C-alpha positions as protocol buffer text, in pm:
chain_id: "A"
residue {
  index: 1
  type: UNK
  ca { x: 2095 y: -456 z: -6097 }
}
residue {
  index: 2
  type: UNK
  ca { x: 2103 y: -195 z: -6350 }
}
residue {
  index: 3
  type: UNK
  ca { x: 2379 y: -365 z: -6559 }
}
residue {
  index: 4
  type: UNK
  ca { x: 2136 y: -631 z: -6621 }
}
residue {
  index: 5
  type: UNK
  ca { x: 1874 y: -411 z: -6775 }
}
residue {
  index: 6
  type: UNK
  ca { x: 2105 y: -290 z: -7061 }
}
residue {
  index: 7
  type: UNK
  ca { x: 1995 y: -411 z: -7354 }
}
residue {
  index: 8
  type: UNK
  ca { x: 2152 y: -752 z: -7456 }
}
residue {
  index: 9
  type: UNK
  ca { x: 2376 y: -749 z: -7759 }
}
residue {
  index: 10
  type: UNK
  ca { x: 2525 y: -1055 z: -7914 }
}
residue {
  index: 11
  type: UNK
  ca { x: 2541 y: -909 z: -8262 }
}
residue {
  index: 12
  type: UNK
  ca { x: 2251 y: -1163 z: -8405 }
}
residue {
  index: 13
  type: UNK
  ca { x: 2077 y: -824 z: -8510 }
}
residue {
  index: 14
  type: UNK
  ca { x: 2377 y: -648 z: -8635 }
}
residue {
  index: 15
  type: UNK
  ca { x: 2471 y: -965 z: -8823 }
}
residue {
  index: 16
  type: UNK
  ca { x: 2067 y: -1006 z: -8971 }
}
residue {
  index: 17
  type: UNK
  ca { x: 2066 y: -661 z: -9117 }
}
residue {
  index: 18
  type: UNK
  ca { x: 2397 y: -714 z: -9308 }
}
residue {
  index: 19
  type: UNK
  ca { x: 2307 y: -1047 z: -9450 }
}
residue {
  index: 20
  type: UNK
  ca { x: 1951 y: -850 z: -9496 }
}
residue {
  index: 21
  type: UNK
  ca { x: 2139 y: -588 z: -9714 }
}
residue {
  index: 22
  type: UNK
  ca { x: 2369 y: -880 z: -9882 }
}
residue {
  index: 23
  type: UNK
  ca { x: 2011 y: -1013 z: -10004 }
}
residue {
  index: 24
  type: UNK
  ca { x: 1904 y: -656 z: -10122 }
}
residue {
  index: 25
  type: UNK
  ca { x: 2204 y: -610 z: -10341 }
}
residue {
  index: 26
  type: UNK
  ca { x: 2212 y: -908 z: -10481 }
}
residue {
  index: 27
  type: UNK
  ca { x: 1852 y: -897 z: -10592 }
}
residue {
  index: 28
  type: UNK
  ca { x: 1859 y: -524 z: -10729 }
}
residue {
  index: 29
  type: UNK
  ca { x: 2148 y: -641 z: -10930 }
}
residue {
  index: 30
  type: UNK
  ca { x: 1914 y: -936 z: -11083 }
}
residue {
  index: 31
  type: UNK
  ca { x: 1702 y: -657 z: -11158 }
}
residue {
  index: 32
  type: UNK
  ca { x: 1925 y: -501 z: -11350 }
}
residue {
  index: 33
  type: UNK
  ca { x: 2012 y: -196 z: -11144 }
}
residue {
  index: 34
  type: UNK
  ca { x: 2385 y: -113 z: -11070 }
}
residue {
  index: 35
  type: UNK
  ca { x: 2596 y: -201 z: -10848 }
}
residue {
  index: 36
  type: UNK
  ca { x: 2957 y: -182 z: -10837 }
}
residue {
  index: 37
  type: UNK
  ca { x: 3142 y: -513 z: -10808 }
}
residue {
  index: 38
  type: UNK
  ca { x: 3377 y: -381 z: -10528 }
}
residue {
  index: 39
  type: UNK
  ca { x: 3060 y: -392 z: -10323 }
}
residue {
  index: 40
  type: UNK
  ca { x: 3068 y: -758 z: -10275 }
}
residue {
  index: 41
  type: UNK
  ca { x: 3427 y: -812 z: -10277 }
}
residue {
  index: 42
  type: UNK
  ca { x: 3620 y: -989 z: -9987 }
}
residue {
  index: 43
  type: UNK
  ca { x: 3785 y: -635 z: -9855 }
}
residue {
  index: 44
  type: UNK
  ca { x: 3408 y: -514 z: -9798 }
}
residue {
  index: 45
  type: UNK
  ca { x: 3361 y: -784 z: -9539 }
}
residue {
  index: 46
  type: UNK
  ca { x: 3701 y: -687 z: -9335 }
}
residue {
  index: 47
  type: UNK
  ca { x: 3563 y: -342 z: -9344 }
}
residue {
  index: 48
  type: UNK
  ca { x: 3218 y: -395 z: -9270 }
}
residue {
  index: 49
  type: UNK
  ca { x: 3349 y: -622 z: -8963 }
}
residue {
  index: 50
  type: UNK
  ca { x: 3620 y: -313 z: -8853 }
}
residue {
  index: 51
  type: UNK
  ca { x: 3310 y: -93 z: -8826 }
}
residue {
  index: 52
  type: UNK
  ca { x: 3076 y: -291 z: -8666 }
}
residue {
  index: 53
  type: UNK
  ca { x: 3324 y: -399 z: -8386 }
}
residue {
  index: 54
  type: UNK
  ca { x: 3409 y: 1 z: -8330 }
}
residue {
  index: 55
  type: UNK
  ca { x: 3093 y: 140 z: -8306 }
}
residue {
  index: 56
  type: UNK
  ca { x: 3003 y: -174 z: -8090 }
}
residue {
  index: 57
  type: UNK
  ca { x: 3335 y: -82 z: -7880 }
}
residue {
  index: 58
  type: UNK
  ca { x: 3221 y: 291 z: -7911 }
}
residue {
  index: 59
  type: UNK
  ca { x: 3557 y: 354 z: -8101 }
}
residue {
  index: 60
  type: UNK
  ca { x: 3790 y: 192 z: -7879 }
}
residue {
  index: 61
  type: UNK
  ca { x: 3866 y: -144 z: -8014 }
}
residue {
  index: 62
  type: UNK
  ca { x: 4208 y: -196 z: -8154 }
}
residue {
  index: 63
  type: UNK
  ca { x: 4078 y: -513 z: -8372 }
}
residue {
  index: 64
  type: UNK
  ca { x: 3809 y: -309 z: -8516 }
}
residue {
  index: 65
  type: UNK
  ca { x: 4063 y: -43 z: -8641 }
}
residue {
  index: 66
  type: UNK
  ca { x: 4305 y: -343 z: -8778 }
}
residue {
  index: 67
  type: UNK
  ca { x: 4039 y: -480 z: -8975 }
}
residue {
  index: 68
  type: UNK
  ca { x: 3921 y: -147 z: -9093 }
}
residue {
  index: 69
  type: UNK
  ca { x: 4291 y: -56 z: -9181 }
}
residue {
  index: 70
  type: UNK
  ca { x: 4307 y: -396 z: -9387 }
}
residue {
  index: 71
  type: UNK
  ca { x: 3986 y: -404 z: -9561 }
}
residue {
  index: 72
  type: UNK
  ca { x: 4011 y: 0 z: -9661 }
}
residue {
  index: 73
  type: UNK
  ca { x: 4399 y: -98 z: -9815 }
}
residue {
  index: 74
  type: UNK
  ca { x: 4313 y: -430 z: -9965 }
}
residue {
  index: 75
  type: UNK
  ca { x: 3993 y: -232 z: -10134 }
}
residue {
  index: 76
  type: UNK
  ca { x: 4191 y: 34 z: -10273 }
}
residue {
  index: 77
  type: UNK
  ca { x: 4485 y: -145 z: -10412 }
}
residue {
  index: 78
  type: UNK
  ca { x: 4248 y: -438 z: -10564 }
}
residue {
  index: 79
  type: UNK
  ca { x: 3989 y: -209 z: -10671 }
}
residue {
  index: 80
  type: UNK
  ca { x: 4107 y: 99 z: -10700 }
}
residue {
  index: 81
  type: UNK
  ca { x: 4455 y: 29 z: -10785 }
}
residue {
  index: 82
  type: UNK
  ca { x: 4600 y: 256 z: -10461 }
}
residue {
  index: 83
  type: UNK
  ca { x: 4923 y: 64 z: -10300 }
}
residue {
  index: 84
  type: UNK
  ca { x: 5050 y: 380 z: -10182 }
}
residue {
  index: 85
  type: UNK
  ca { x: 5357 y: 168 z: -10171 }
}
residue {
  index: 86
  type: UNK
  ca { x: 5288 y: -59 z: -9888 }
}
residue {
  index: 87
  type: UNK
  ca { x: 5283 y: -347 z: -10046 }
}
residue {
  index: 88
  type: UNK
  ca { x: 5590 y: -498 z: -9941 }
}
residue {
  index: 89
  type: UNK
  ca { x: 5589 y: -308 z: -9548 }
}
residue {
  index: 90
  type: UNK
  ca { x: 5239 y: -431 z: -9475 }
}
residue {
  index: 91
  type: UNK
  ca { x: 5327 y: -715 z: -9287 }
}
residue {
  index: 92
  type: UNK
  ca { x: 5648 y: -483 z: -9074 }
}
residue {
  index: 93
  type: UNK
  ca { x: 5407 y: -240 z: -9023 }
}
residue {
  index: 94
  type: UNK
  ca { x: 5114 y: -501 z: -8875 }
}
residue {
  index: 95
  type: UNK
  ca { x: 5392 y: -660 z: -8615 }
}
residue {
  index: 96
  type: UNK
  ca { x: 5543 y: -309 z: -8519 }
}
residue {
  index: 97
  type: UNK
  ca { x: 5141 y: -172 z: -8432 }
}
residue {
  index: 98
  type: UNK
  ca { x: 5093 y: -460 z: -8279 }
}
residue {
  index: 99
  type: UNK
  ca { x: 5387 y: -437 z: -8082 }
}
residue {
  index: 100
  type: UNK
  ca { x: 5340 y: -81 z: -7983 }
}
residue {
  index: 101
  type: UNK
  ca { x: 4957 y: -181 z: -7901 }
}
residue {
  index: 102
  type: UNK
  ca { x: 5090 y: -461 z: -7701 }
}
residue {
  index: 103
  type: UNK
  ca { x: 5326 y: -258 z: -7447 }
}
residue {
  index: 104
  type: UNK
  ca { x: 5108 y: 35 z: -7412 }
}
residue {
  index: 105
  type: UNK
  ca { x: 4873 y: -170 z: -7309 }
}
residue {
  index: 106
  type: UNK
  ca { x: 5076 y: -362 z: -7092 }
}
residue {
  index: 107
  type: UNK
  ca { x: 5187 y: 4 z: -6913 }
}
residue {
  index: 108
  type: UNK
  ca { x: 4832 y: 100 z: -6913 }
}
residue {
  index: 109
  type: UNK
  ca { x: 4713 y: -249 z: -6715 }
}
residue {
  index: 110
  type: UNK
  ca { x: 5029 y: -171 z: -6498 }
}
residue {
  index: 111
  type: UNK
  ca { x: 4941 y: 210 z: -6404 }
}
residue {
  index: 112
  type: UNK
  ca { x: 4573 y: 70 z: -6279 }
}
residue {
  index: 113
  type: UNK
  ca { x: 4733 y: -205 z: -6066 }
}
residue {
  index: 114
  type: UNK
  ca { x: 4938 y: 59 z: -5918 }
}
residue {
  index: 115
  type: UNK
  ca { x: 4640 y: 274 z: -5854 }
}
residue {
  index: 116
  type: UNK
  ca { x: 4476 y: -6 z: -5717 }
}
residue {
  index: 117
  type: UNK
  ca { x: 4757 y: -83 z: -5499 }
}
residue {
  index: 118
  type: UNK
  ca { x: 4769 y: 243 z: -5359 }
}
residue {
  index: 119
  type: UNK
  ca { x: 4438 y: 243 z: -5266 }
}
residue {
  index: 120
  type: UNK
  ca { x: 4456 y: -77 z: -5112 }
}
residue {
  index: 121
  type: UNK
  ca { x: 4748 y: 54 z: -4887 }
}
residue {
  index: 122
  type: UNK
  ca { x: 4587 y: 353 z: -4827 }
}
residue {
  index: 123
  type: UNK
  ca { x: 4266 y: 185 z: -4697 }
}
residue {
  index: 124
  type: UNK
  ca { x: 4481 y: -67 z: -4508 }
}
residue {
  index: 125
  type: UNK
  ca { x: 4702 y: 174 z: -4320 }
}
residue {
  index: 126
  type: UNK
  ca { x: 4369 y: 408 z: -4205 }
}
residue {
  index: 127
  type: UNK
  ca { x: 4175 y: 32 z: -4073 }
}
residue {
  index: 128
  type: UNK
  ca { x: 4543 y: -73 z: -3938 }
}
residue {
  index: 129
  type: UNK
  ca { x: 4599 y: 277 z: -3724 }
}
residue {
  index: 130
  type: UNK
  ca { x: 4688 y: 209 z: -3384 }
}
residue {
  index: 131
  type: UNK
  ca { x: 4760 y: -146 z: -3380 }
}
residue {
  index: 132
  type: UNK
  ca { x: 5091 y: -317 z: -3377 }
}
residue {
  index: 133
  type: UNK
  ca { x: 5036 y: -551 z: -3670 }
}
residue {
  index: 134
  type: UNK
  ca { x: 4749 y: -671 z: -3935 }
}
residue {
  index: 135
  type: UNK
  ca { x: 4572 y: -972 z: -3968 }
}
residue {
  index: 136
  type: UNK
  ca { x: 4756 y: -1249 z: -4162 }
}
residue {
  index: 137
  type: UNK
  ca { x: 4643 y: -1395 z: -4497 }
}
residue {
  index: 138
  type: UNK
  ca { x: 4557 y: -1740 z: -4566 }
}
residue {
  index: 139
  type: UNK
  ca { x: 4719 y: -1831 z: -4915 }
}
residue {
  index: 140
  type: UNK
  ca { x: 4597 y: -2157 z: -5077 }
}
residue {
  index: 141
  type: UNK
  ca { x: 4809 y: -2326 z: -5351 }
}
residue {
  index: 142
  type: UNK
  ca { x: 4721 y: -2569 z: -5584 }
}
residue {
  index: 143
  type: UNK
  ca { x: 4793 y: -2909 z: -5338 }
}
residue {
  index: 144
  type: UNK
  ca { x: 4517 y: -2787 z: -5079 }
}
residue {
  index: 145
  type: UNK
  ca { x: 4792 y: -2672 z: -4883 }
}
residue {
  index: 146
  type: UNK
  ca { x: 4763 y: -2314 z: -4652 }
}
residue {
  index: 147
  type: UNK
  ca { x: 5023 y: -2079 z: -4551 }
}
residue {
  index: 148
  type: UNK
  ca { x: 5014 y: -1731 z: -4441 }
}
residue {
  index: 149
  type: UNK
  ca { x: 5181 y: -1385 z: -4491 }
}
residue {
  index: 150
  type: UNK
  ca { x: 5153 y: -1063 z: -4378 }
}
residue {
  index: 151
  type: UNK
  ca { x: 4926 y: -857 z: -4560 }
}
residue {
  index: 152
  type: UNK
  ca { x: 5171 y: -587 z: -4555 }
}
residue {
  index: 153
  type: UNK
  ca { x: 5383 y: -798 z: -4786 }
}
residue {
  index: 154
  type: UNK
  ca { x: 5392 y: -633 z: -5119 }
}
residue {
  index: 155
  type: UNK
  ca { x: 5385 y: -920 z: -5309 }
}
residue {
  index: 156
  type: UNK
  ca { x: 5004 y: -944 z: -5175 }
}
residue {
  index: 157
  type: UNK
  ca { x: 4931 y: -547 z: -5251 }
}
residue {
  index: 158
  type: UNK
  ca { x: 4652 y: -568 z: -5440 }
}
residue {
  index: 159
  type: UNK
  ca { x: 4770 y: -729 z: -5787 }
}
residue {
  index: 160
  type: UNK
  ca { x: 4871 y: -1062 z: -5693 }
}
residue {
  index: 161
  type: UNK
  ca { x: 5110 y: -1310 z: -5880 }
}
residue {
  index: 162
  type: UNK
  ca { x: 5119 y: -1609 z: -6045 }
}
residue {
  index: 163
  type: UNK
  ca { x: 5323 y: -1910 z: -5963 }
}
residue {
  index: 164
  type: UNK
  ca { x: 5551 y: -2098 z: -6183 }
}
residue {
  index: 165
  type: UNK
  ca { x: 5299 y: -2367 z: -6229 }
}
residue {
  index: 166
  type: UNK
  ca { x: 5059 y: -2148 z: -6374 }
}
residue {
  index: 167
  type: UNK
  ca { x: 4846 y: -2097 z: -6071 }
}
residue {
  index: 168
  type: UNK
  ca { x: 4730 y: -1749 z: -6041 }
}
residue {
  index: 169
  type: UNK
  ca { x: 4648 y: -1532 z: -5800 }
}
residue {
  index: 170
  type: UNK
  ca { x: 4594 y: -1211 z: -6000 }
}
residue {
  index: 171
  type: UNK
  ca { x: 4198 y: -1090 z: -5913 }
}
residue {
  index: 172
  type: UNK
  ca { x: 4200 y: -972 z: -6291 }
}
residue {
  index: 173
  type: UNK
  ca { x: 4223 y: -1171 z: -6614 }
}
residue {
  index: 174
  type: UNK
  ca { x: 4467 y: -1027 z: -6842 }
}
residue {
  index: 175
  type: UNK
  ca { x: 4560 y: -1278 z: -7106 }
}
residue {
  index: 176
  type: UNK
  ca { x: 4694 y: -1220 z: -7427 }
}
residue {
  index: 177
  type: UNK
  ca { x: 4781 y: -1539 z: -7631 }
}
residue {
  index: 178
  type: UNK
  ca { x: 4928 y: -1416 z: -7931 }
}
residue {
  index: 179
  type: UNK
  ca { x: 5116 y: -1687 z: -8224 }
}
residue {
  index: 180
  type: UNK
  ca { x: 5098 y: -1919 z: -7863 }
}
residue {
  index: 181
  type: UNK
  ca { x: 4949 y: -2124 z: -7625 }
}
residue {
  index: 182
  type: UNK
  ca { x: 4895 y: -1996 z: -7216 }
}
residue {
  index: 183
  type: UNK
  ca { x: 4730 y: -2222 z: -6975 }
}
residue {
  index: 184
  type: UNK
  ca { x: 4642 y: -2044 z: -6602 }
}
residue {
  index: 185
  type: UNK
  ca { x: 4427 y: -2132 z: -6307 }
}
residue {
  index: 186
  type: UNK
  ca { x: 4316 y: -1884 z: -6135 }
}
residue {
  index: 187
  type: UNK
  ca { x: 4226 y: -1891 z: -5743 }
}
residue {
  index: 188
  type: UNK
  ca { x: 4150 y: -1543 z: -5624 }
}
residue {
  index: 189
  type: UNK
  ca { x: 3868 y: -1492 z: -5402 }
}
residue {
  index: 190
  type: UNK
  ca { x: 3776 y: -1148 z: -5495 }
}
residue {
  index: 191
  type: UNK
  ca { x: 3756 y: -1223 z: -5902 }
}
residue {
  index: 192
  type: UNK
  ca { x: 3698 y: -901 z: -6093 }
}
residue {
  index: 193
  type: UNK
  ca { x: 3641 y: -1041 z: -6471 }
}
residue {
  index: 194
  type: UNK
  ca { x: 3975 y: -851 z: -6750 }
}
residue {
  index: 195
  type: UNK
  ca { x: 4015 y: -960 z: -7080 }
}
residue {
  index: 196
  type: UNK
  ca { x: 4092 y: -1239 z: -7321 }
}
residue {
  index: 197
  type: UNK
  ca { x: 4295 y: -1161 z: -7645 }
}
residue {
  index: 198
  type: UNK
  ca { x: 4380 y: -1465 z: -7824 }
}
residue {
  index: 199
  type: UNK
  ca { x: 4529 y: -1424 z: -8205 }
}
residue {
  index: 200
  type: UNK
  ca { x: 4648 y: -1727 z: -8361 }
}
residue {
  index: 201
  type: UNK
  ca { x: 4675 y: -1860 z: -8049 }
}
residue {
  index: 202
  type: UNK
  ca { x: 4493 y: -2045 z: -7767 }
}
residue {
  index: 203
  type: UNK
  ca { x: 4416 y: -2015 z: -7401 }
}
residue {
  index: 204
  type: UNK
  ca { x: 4291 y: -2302 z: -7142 }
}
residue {
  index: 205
  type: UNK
  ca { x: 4197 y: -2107 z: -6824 }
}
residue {
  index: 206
  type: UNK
  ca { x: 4007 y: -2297 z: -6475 }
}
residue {
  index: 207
  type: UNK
  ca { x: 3822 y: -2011 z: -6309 }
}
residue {
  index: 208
  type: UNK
  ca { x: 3672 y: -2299 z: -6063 }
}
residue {
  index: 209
  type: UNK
  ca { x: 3811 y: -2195 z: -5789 }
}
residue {
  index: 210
  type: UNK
  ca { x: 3778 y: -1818 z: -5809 }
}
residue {
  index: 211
  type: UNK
  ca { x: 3483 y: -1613 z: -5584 }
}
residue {
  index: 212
  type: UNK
  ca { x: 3312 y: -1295 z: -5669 }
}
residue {
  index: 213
  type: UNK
  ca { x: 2930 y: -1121 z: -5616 }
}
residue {
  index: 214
  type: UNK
  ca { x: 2767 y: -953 z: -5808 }
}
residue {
  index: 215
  type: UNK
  ca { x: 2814 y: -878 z: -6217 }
}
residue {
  index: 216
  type: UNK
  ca { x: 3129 y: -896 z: -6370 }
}
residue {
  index: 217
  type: UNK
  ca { x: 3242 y: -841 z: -6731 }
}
residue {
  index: 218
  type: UNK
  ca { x: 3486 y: -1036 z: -6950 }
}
residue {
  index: 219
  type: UNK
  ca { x: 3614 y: -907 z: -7279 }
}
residue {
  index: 220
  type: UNK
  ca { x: 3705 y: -1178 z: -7534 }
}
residue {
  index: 221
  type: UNK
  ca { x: 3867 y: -1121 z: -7861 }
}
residue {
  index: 222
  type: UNK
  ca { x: 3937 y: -1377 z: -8059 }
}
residue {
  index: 223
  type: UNK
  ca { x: 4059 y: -1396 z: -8412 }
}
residue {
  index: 224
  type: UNK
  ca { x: 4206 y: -1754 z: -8557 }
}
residue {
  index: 225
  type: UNK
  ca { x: 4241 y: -1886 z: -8241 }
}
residue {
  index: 226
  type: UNK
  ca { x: 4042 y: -2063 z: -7938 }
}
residue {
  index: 227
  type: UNK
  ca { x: 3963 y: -2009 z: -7591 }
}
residue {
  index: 228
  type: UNK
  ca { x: 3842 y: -2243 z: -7340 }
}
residue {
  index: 229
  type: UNK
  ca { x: 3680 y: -2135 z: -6997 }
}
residue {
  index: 230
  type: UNK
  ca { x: 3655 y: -2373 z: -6722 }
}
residue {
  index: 231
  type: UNK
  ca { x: 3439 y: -2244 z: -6481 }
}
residue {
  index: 232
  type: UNK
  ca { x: 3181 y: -2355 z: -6241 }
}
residue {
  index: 233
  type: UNK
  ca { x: 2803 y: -2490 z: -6380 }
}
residue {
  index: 234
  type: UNK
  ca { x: 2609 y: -2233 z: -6130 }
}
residue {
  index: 235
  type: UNK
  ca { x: 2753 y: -1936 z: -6256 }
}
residue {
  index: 236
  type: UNK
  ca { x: 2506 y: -1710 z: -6461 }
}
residue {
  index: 237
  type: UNK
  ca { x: 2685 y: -1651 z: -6802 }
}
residue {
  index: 238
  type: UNK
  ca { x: 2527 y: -1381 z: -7052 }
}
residue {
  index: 239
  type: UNK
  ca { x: 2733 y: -1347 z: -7362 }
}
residue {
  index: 240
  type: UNK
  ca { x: 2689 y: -1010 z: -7554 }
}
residue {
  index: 241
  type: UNK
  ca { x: 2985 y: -1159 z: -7797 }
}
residue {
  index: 242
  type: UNK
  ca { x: 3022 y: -1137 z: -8183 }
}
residue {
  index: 243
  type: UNK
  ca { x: 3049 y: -1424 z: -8382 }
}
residue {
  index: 244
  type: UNK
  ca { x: 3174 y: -1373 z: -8734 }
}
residue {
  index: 245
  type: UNK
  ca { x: 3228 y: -1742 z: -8898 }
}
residue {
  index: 246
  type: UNK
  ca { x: 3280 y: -1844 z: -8532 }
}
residue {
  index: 247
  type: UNK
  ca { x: 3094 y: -2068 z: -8267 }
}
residue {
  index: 248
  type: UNK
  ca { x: 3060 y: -2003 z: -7928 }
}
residue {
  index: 249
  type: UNK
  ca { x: 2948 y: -2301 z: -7672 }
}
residue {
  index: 250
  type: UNK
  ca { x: 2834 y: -2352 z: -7320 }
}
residue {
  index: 251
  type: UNK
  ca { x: 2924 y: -2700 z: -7268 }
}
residue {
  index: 252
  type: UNK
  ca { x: 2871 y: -2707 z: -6903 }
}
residue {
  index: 253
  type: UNK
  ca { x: 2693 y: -3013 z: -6670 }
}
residue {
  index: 254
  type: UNK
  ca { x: 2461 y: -2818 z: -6530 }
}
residue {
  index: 255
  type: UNK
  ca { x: 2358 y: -2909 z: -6194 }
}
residue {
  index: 256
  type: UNK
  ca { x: 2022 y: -2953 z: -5924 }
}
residue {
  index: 257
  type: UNK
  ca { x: 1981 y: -2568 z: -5788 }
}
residue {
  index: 258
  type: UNK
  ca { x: 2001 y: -2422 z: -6132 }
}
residue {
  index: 259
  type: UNK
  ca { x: 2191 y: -2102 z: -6164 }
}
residue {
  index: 260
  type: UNK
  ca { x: 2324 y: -1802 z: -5909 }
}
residue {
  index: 261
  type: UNK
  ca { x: 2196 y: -1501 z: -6039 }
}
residue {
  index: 262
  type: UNK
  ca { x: 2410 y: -1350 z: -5769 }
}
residue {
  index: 263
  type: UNK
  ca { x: 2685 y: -1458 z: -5990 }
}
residue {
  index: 264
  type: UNK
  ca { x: 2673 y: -1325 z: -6306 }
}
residue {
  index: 265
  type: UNK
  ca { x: 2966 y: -1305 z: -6598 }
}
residue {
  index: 266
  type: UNK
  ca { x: 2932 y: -1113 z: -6885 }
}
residue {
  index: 267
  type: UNK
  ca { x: 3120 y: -1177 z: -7184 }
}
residue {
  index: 268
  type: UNK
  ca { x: 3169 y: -932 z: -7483 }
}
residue {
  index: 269
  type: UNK
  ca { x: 3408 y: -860 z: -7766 }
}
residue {
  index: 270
  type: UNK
  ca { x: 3446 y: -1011 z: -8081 }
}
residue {
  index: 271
  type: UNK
  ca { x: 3534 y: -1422 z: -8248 }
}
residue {
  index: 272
  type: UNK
  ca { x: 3652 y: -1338 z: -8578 }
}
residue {
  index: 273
  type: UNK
  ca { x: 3707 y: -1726 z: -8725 }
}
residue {
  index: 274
  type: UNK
  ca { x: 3757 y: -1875 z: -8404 }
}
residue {
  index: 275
  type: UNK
  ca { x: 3605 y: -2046 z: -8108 }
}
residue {
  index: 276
  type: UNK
  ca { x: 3522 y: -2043 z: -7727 }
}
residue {
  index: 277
  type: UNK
  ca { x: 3415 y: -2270 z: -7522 }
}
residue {
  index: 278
  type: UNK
  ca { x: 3247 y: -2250 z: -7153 }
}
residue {
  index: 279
  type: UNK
  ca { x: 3308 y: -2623 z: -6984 }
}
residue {
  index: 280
  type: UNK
  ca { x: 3280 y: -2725 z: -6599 }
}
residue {
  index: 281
  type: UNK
  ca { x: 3431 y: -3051 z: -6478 }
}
């Protein structure tokens, strides 16, 4: 339980004491005191967003650096009349970081499944010592139908897969919907929460039929684009998300019985104009 006593942090504060400080500077410059105009130009608000999100993210948040990166550049060439001759590469440059941010990632999610996997193995040969063979699975697809495999099938060793259909049996959200649209239902039984990048792009996923207990965390970034999460109405959902000219709904029937607070999802990151919405059917 001592996830839940961290402190709570949507960003409503963070987001007061800028408009707060907006309010100052406008007023000391009715007053008559100076203030440079590049204070309240556009680029300022990229920048002020870039490092907000990193010191939110502790410095690890590759959306706060890109909108750090843009607002500083935009500032300087409008402003301060710096292109450092990036003008015309600006846009090459965004795709190829992107890119690059995109497959390390990608190799980075792929070394932790394999540590996962190995741990699973190792943990399943030890319990499996002696005996001639292991306990079969029970796989359910989408129709309600069962069928089962051996557990020592490596298709089942600890990072699942995802049908054609878009059924998935992954127990980790990785999504990244980027200038697209992905639409995934997820099933596993042992659900451990992952992350949601969606930029200028959208993403429809059911999490109704997924398990878990205890606390889990989500990370959602979006930026020009939506998300929508199906999930079930007793789950306990406690959004520590930014908004930034976004909105953010819970749109869920809630039900007799209330919530589980044995079940609780945590969702943080960043909706930079943008939207995501929490629905049960």
């Amino acid at each position: 339980m001592n996830q839940l006593s961290k402190k709570n942090n949507d960003g409503s504060i963070a987001v007061g004491f800028i408009i707060l400080g907006i309010g100052v500077i406008l007023l000391l410059r009715k007053l008559g005191f100076f203030i440079p105009g590049w204070v309240l130009s556009w680029p300022m608000i990229l920048i002020a967003i870039g490092v907000f999100t990193l010191i939110k993210h502790e410095f690890r948040s590759f959306f706060g650096a890109v909108m750090l990166f843009l607002g500083s550049y935009f500032l300087l060439r409008n402003e301060f009349g710096f292109d450092f001759g990036l003008g015309q590469y600006i846009w090459p440059i965004g795709l190829i970081v992107l890119g690059i941010y995109l497959i390390t990632q990608k190799r980075r999610e792929k070394q932790v499944l394999d540590d996962i996997r190995q741990n699973w193995q190792s943990k399943n040969s030890k319990t499996s010592f002696g005996s001639s063979s292991v306990e079969d699975a029970k796989v359910v697809d989408e129709n309600g139908n069962t069928s089962s495999t051996s557990s020592n099938d490596s298709s089942f060793s600890g990072s699942g897969f995802t049908r054609t259909t878009g059924t998935s049996f992954h127990d980790r959200l990785n999504i990244d919907a980027i200038f697209s649209g992905v639409n995934r239902k997820f099933m596993s039984k042992n659900f451990q929460g992952g992350k949601i990048t969606a930029a200028f792009g959208g993403a429809d996923l059911d999490l109704t039929q997924v398990d878990f207990n205890g606390v889990i965390t989500i990370q959602v970034d979006i930026i020009f684009g939506g998300v929508k999460l199906f999930v079930p109405p007793h789950w306990d959902i406690r959004t520590e998300v930014t908004n930034i000219a976004a909105g953010l709904e819970d749109k869920r029937f809630f039900r007799e019985g209330g919530v589980d607070t044995s079940k609780v999802v945590v969702l943080k990151g960043t909706i930079l104009f943008g939207g995501l919405e929490i629905k049960s059917f």
